[in-house]
Coordinates of C-alpha atoms and ligand atoms in Angstrom, one line a residue:
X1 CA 19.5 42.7 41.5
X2 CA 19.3 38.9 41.1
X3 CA 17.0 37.0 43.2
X4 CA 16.0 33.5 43.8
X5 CA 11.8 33.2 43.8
X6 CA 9.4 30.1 43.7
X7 CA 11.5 26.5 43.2
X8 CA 8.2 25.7 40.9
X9 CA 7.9 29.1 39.2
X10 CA 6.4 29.1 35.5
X11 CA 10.0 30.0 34.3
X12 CA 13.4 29.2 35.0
X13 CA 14.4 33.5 35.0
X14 CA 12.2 36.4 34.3
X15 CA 14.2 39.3 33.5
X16 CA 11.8 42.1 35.0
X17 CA 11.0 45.6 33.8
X18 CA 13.3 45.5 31.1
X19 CA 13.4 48.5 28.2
X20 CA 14.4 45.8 25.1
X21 CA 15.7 47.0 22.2
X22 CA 16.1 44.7 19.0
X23 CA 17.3 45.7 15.5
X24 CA 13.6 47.1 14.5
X25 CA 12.0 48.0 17.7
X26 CA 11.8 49.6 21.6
X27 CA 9.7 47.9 24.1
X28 CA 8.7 47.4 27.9
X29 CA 8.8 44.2 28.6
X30 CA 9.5 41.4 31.3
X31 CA 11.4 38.5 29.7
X32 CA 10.5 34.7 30.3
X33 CA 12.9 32.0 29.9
X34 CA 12.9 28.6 29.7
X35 CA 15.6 25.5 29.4
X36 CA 17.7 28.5 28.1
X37 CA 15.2 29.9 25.5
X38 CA 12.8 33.1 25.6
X39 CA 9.6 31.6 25.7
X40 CA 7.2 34.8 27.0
X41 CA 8.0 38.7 26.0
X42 CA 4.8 40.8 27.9
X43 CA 4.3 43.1 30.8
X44 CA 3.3 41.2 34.3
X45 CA 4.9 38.0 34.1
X46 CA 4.2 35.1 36.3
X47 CA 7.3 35.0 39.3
X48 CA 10.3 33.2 37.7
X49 CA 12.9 30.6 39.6
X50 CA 15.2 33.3 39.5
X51 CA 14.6 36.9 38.3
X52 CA 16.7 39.7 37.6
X53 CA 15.2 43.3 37.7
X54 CA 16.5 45.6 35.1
X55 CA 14.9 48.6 36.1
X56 CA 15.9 51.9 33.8
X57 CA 18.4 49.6 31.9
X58 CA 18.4 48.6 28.4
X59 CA 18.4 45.2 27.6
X60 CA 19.8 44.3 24.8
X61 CA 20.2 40.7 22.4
X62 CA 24.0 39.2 23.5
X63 CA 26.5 40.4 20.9
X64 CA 27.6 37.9 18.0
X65 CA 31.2 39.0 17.3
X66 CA 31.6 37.5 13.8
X67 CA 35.5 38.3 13.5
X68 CA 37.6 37.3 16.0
X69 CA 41.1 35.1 15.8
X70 CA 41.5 32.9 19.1
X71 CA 44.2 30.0 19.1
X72 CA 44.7 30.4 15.3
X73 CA 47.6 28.4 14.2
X74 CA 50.3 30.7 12.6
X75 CA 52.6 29.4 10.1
X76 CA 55.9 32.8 11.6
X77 CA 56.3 31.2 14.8
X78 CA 54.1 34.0 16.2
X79 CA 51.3 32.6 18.8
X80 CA 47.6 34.0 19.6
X81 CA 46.9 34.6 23.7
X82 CA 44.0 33.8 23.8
X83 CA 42.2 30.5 23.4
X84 CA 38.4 29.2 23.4
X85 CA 39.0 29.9 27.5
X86 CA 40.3 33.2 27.6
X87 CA 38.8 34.3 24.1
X88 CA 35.3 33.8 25.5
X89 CA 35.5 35.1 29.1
X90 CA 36.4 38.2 27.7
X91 CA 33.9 38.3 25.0
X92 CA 30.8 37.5 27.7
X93 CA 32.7 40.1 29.8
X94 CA 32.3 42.7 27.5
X95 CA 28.7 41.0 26.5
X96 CA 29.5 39.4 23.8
X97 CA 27.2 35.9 23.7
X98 CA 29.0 34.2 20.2
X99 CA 31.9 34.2 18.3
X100 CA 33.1 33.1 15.5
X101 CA 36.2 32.9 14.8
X102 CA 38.0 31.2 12.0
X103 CA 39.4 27.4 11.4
X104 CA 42.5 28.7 9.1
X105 CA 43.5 26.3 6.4
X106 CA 47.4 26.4 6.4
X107 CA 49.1 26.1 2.4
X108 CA 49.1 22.8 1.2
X109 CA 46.7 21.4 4.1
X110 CA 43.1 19.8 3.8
X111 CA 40.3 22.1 4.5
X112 CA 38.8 19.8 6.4
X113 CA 41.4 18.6 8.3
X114 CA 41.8 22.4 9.4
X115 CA 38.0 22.1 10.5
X116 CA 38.7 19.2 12.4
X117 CA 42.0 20.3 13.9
X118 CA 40.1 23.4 14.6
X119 CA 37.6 21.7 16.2
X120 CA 40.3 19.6 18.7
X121 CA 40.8 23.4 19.6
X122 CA 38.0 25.0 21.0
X123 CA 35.6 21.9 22.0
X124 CA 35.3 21.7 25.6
X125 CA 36.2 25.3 26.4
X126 CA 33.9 28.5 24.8
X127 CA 31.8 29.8 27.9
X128 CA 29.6 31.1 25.1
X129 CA 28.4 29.9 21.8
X130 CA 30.2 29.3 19.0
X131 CA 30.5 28.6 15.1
X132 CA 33.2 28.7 12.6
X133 CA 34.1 30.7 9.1
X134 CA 36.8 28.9 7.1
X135 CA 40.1 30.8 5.6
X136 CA 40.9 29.4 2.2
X137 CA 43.9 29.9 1.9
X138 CA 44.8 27.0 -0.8
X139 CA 42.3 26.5 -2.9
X140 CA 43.5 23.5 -4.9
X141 CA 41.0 21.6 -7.4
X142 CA 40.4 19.1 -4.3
X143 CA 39.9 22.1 -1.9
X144 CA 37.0 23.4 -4.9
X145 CA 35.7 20.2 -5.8
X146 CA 35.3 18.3 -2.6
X147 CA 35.8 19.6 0.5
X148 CA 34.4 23.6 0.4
X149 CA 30.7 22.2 -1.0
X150 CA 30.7 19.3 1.7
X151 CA 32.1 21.3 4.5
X152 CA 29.4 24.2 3.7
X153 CA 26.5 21.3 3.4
X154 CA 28.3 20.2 6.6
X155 CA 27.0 24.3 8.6
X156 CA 30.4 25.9 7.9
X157 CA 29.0 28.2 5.3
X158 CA 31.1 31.4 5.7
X159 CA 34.7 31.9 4.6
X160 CA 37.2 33.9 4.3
X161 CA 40.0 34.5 1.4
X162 CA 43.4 37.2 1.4
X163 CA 44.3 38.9 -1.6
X164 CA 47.7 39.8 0.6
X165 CA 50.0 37.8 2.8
X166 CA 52.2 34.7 1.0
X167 CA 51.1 32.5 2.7
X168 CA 47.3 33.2 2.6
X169 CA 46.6 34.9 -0.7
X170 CA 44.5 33.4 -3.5
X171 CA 45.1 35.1 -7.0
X172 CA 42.0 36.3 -8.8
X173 CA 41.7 33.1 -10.4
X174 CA 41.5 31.5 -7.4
X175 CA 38.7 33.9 -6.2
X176 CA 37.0 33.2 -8.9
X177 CA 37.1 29.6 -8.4
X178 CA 36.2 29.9 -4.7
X179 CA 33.7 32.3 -5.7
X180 CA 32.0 30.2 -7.8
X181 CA 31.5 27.7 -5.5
X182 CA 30.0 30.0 -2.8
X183 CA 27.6 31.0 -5.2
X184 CA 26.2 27.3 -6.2
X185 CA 26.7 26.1 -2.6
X186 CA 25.2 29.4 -1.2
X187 CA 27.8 30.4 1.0
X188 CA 29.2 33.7 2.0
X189 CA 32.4 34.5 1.1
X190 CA 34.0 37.2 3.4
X191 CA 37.4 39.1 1.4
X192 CA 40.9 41.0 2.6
X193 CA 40.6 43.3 0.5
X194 CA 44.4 44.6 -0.2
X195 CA 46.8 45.0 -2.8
X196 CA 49.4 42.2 -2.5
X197 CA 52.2 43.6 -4.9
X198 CA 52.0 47.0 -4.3
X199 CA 52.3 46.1 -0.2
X200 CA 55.3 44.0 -1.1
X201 CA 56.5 47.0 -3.5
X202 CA 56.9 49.9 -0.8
X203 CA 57.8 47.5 2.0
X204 CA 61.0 46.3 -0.1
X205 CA 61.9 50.1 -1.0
X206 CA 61.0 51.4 3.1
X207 CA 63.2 48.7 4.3
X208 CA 65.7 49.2 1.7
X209 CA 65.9 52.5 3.5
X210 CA 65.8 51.7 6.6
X211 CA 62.5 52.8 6.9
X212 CA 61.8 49.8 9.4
X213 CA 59.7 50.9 12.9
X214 CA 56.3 50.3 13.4
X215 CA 54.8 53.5 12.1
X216 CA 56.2 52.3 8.4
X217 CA 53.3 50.0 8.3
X218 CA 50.7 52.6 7.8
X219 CA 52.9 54.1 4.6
X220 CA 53.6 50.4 3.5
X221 CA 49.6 49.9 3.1
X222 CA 47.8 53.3 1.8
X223 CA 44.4 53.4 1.7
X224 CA 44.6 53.0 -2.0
X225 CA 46.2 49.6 -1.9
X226 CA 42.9 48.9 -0.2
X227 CA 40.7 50.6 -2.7
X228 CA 42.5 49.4 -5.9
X229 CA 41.6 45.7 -3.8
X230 CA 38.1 46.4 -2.6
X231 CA 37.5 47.1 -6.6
X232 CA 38.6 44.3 -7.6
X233 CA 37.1 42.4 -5.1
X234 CA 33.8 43.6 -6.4
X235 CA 34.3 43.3 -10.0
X236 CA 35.1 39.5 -9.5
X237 CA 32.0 39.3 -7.1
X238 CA 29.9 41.0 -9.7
X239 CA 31.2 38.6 -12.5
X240 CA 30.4 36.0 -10.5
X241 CA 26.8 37.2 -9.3
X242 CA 27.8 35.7 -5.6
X243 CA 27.3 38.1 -2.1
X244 CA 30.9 38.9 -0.8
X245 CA 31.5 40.9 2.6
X246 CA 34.6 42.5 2.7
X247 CA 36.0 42.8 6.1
X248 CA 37.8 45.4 8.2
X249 CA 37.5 48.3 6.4
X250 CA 39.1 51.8 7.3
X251 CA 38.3 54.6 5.6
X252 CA 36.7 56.6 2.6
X253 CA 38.1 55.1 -0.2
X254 CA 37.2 51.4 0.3
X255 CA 33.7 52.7 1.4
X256 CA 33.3 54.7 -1.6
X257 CA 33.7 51.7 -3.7
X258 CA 31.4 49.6 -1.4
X259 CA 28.8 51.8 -1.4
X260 CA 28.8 52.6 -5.1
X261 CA 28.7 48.9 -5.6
X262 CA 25.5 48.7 -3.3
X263 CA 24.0 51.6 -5.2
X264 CA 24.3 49.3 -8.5
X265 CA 22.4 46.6 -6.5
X266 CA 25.3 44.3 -6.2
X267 CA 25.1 42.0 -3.2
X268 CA 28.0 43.8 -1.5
X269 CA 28.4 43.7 2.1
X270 CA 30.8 45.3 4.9
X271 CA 31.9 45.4 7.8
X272 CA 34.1 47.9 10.5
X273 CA 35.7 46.9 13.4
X274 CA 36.5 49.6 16.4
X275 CA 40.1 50.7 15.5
X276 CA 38.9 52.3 12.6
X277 CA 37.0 54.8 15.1
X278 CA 39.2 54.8 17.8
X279 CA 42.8 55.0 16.4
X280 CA 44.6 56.7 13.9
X281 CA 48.4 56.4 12.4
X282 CA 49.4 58.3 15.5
X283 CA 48.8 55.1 17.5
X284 CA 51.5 53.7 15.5
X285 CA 53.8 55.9 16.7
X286 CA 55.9 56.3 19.8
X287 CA 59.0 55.4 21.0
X288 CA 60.9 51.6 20.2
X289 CA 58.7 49.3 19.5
X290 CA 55.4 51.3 20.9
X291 CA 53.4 51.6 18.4
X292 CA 53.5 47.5 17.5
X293 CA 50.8 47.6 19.9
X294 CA 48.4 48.8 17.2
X295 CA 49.7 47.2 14.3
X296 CA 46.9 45.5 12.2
X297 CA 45.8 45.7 8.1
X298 CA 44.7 47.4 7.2
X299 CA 46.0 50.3 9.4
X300 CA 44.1 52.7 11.2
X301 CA 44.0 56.1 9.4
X302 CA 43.3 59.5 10.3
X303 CA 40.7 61.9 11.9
X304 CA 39.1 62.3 8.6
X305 CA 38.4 58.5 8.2
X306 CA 37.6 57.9 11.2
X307 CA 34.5 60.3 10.3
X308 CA 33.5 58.0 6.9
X309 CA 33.4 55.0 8.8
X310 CA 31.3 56.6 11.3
X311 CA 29.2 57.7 8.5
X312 CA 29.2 54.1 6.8
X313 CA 27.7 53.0 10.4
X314 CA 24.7 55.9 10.0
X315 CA 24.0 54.9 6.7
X316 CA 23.7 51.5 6.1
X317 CA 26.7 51.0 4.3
X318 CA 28.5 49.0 6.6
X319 CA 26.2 46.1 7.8
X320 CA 28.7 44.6 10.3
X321 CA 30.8 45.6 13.1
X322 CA 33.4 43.5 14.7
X323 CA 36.2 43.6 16.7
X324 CA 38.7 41.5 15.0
X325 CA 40.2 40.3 18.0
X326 CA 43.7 39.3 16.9
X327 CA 45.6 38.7 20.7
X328 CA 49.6 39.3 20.2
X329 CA 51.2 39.9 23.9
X330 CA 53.3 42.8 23.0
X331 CA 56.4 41.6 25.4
X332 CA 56.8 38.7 23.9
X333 CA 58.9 37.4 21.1
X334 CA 55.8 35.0 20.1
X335 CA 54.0 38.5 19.9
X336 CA 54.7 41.8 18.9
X337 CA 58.3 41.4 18.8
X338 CA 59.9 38.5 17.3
X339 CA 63.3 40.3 17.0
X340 CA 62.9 41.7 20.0
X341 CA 63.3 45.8 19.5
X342 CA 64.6 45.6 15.9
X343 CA 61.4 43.9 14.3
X344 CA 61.1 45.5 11.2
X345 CA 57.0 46.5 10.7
X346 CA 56.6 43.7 8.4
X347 CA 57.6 40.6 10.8
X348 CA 55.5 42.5 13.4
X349 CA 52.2 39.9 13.9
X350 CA 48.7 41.7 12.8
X351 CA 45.9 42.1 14.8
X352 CA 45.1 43.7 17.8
X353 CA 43.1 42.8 20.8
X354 CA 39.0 44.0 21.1
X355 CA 37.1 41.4 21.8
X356 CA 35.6 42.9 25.3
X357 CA 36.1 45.9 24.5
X358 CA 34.0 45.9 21.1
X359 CA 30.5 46.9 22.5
X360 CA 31.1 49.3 25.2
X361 CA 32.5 51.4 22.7
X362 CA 30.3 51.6 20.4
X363 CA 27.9 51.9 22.8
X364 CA 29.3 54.7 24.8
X365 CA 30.6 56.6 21.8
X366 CA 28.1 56.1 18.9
X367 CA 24.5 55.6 21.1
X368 CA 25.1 58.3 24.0
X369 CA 26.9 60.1 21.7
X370 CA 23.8 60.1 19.1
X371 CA 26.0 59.1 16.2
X372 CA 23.4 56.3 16.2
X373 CA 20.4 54.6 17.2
X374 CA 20.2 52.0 19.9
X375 CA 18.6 50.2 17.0
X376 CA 21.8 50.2 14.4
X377 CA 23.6 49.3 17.5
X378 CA 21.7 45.8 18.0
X379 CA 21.6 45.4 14.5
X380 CA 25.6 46.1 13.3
X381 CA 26.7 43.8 16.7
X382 CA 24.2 41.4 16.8
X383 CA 21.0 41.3 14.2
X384 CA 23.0 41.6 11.2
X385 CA 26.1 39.6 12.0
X386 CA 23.3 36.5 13.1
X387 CA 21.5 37.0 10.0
X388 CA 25.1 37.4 7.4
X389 CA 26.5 34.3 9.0
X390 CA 23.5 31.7 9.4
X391 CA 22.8 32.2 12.9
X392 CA 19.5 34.1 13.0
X393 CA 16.8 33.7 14.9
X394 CA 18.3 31.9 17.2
X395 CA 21.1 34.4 17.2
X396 CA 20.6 37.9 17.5
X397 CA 17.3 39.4 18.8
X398 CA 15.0 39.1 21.7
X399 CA 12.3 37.4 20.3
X400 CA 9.7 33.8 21.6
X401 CA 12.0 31.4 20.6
X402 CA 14.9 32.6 20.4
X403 CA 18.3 31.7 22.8
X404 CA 18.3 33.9 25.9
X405 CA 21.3 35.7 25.5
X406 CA 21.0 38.9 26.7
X407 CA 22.6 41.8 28.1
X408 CA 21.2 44.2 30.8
X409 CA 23.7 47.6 30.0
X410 CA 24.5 49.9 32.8
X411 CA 25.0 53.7 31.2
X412 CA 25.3 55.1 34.6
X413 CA 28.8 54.5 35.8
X414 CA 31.7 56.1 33.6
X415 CA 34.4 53.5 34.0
X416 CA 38.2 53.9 32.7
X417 CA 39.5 51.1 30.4
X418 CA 42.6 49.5 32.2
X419 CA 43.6 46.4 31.0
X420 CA 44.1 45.1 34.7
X421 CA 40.7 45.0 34.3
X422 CA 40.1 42.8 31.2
X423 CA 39.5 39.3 31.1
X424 CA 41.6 38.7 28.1
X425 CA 45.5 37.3 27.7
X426 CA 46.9 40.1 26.5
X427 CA 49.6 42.2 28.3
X428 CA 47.9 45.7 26.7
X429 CA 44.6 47.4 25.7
X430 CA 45.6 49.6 22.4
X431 CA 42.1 51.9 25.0
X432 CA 44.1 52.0 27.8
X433 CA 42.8 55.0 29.5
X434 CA 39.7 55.8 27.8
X435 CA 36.3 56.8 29.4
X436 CA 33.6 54.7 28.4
X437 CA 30.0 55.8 29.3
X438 CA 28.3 52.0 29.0
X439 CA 29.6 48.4 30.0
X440 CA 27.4 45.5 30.0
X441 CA 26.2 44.7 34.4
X442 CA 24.7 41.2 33.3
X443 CA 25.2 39.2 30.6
X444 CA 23.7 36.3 30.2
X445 CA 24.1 33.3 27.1
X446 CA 21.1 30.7 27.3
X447 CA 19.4 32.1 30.5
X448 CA 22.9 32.2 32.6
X449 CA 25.0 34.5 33.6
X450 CA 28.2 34.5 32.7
X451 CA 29.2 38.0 34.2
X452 CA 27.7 40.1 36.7
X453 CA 29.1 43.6 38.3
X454 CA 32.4 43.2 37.3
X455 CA 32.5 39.2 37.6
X456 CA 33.3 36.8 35.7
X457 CA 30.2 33.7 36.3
X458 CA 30.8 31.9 33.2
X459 CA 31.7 27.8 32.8
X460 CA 34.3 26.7 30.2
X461 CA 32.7 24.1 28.3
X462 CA 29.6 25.3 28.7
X463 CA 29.8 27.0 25.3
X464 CA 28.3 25.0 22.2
X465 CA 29.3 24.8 18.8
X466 CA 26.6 26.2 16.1
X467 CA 26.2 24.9 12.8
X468 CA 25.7 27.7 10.8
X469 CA 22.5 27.8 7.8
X470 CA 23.1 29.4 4.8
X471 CA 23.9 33.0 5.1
X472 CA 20.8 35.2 4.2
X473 CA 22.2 36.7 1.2
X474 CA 23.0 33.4 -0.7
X475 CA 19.3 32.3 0.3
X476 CA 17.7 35.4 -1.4
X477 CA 16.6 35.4 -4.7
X478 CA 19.8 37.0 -6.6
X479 CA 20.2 40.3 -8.0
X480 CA 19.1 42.0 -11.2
X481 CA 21.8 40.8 -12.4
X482 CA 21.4 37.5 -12.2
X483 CA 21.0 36.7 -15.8
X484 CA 24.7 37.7 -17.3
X485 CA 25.4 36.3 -20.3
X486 CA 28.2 34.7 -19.6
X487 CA 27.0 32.8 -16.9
X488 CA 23.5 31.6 -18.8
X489 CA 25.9 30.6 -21.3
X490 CA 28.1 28.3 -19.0
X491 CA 24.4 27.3 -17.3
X492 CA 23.3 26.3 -20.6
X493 CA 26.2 24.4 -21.6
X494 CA 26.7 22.5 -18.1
X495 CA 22.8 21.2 -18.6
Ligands
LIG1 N1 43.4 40.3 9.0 C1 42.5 40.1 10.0 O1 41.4 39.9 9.7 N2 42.9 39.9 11.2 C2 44.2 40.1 11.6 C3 45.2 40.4 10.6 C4 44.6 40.5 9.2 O2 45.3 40.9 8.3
LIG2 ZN1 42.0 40.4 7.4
LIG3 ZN1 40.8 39.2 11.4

C-alpha cells in the first residue's frame, strides 16, 4: 500500500484515490502533503515522494480526543498506566492524532506550577500532538486573579472544575468565580456535573451496611445526582452568560436538561464518551472485585440510556465524544484495588481505559450500523472537539492548510478486541471480546505514519505541544441573553 516514488516529487506523500470525509462533506480526492501539511486536495495529483493508495477506503481527519487522563498526579496513592509514551501509541493506534489531557491542579497548589509540572511530564514523549485543559480544583483569589487569565492568554484556554470529589470540588461560589473569569478571558470551562452531598449521603448509609462491592457504585451515584448537578451547572452558566461543556454524560436525565438548556439558546455544550454505549451497571457486576474494571462517574447505566445517548449523538445534542481514558491496572494495589479484594467501591480509582479503542467503536457500531453519518462521526471525534478546544483548522478536518493527520479506515476485516492487542498499559479492556467492524490501517499525524497494519511506526518525542486559541464559543458573539440585568449593572459600575 505504501510506496516510495520520485526523490524530487512535488510532494513529500500523496495519499491516492482517497474517499475523504470531513464534518460537512464526501469527496474523491488524492491528498498532497507537504513539510507535514495538506497543501493540494484534487483528483490527478502530481507523483509524491512517497504515496499511499487508499483505494475503496475512507479517509478520514486524525481523531482529537479531548478527554483523556495520562500520568495524572493523584493525591490516594493510586497511579495512572499510562504516560505521554504509552498514552499516545495507543491513541495513534486506534487513530487518534491529539490529545488533550489535563494538567490537574492539586488543593492548595499554584495553577501554574501544575502547568509547568505538567509540562516536565509529557515533553519529550507524545508520538502525536498535544495540548492541555486545566482542572481547577482550588480556586483561591490568586488562582482567579492571576494565574487562570494569564495561563488562558498563555493557549491553555480550556478547564475543567468537579462539583464532587473532596479533594477536587469547587462550591457554587467558586464556580461562579471561575465562571466569571472564563467568560471575560474567553475560555471554556468544561464541568462534573454531580451531586457532591447526596454521593457522600448514600455511600455513608451503603457502607454502613455493608453495601461495599463494586456494583454499589452505580446505586451510590443515580442518574439524578447527575441531573440535580447538570441543573445547576446550567443555571450558574446562565447567570453568568459564559459557554460551559459538561462532560461525560450518561443517560436521559442529564441530557434532558442539556438539551432543554440548548433549546433556550444557552451556550450549553456536551459531551459522551463510549461507556455510556457500550456498558451498562451489569458491567459492574461479577464476582470479587470484577466489576472494579468498569468503575468510572458517572456510572454506566442501562439499556435504556444507552439508547438517549445514542440519540443525543443523532441529534446534535451532544457535540463531543471522548474516551475519557482514565488507565487503572486492575491487579494492582496502585489501581483498581488499593485494599486488595476488600476495596470498598468508594476507594476504588475512577476511570476506565478507551483511548484506542474510542473510534473503532463508534465507527463500527454507530456508522455501519447507520445510527449515524460518516459526517457526525468526523465531527463529534474530530471537527467539533478541534473547534470547542481552540485547535481548528489546524486540528480537525482535511482541508489546504491544515496538519496532515489522517486516517485511512479499513471496514473490511471484523477484528475481536483483545487487549493483548492494545498498545496501552493497562492489564484489561472493559471490550474484551467484542466484534468491531472498522479499525484504523494507517494513521498518520503530520504526514507520518505512526501505525500501519497492526504496527506501531510512531517516534516518542515526535509529538508537539499546541497552544490552544480561544475556544469557538467564547469567540462568538454571546447569546440573547447577553444583556441580564445583573450583569449590565456590575458592567456599569466596574466602568
Ligand atoms: N472524571 C473523569 O473525567 N475521569 C475519570 C474520573 C472522573 O470522575
Ligand atoms: Zn469527570
Ligand atoms: Zn475524565
Amino acid at each position: 500500500m505504501n510506496a516510495a516514488i520520485a526523490p524530487d516529487a512535488a510532494f513529500d506523500l500523496v495519499v491516492r484515490n482517497a474517499r475523504v470525509a470531513t464534518a460537512g462533506d464526501v469527496f474523491d480526492a488524492d491528498i498532497g502533503v507537504r513539510a507535514g501539511r495538506i497543501v493540494a486536495l484534487a483528483q490527478g495529483l502530481a507523483a509524491g515522494a512517497s504515496e499511499i493508495d487508499a483505494r475503496g477506503r475512507w479517509v478520514l481527519p486524525g481523531g482529537v480526543d479531548a478527554h483523556c487522563h495520562l500520568a495524572q498526579p493523584t493525591s490516594d496513592g493510586s497511579r495512572m498506566a499510562d504516560d505521554f509514551v504509552s498514552g499516545t501509541r495507543s491513541a495513534a493506534c486506534g487513530g487518534t492524532t491529539t490529545v488533550i489531557p489535563f494538567a490537574a491542579q492539586m488543593k492548595g497548589q499554584s495553577l501554574a506550577q501544575a502547568v509547568r509540572d505538567y509540562h516536565a511530564v509529557a515533553d519529550g514523549k507524545a508520538c502525536i500532538d498535544y495540548a492541555f485543559h486545566m482542572i481547577v480544583s482550588d480556586a483561591t483569589a490568586e488562582v482567579v486573579r492571576d494565574e487562570l487569565p494569564a495561563l488562558i492568554g498563555q493557549g491553555y484556554t480550556s478547564f475543567k472544575i468537579y462539583m464532587t470529589y473532596d479533594d477536587m470540588k469547587l462550591g457554587d461560589r467558586e464556580i461562579l468565580d471561575v465562571l466569571d473569569v472564563a467568560r471575560r478571558e474567553g475560555a471554556l470551562t468544561m464541568i462534573h456535573a454531580e451531586s457532591s452531598d447526596c454521593i457522600a449521603w448514600l455511600t455513608e448509609r451503603l457502607l454502613a451496611r455493608g453495601l461495599q462491592a463494586p456494583r454499589y457504585h452505580g446505586l451510590s451515584r443515580p442518574p439524578v445526582v447527575e441531573r440535580e448537578a447538570t441543573h445547576r451547572a446550567i443555571s450558574l452558566a446562565e447567570l453568568l452568560d459564559t459557554p460551559i461543556l459538561i462532560v461525560h454524560v450518561s443517560g436521559p436525565e442529564a441530557t434532558d436538561q442539556i438539551r432543554w438548556a440548548q433549546t433556550r439558546g444557552l451556550s450549553i455544550y456536551a459531551e459522551t464518551c463510549p461507556q455510556y454505549l457500550f456498558l451498562t451497571a451489569d458491567d459492574l457486576e461479577g464476582e470479587g472485585m470484577h466489576g472494579a474494571r468498569c468503575i468510572c462517574s458517572p456510572p454506566p447505566r442501562d439499556a435504556a440510556s444507552q439508547q438517549a445517548i445514542w440519540n443525543g449523538l443523532a441529534n446534535g445534542t451532544f457535540q463531543v465524544f471522548s474516551s475519557d481514558h482514565a488507565p487503572f491496572r486492575y491487579d494492582d494495589p496502585q489501581g483498581k484495588q488499593p485494599q486488595g479484594p476488600d476495596t470498598p467501591f468508594n476507594h476504588v480509582p475512577n476511570g476506565i481505559p478507551g483511548l484506542e479503542t474510542r473510534l473503532a467503536l463508534l465507527f463500527s457500531e454507530g456508522v455501519l450500523e447507520d445510527r449515524i453519518d460518516i459526517n457526525t462521526f468526523v465531527a463529534l471525534t474530530s471537527t467539533n472537539p478541534a473547534k470547542l478546544y481552540g485547535l481548528y483548522p489546524r486540528k480537525g478536518t482535511i482541508a489546504i492548510g491544515a496538519d496532515a493527520d489522517m486516517v485511512i479506515w479499513d471496514t473490511d476485516t471484523p477484528r475481536v478486541v483483545h487487549n493483548a492487542e492494545l498498545h496501552h498499559n493497562v492489564d484489561y479492556t472493559p471490550y474484551e471480546g467484542r466484534l468491531l467492524r472498522a479499525w484504523p490501517a494507517v494513521t498518520l499525524s503530520r504526514g507520518k505514519v505512526v501505525y500501519e497494519d497492526g504496527v506501531y511506526r510512531g517516534q516518542a518525542g515526535a509529538g508537539q505541544f499546541l497552544q490552544c486559541e480561544k475556544p469557538a464559543p467564547a469567540r462568538t458573539a454571546r447569546s440573547r441573553h447577553r444583556h441580564l440585568p445583573w450583569l449590565s449593572a456590575l458592567a456599569d459600575a466596574a466602568s
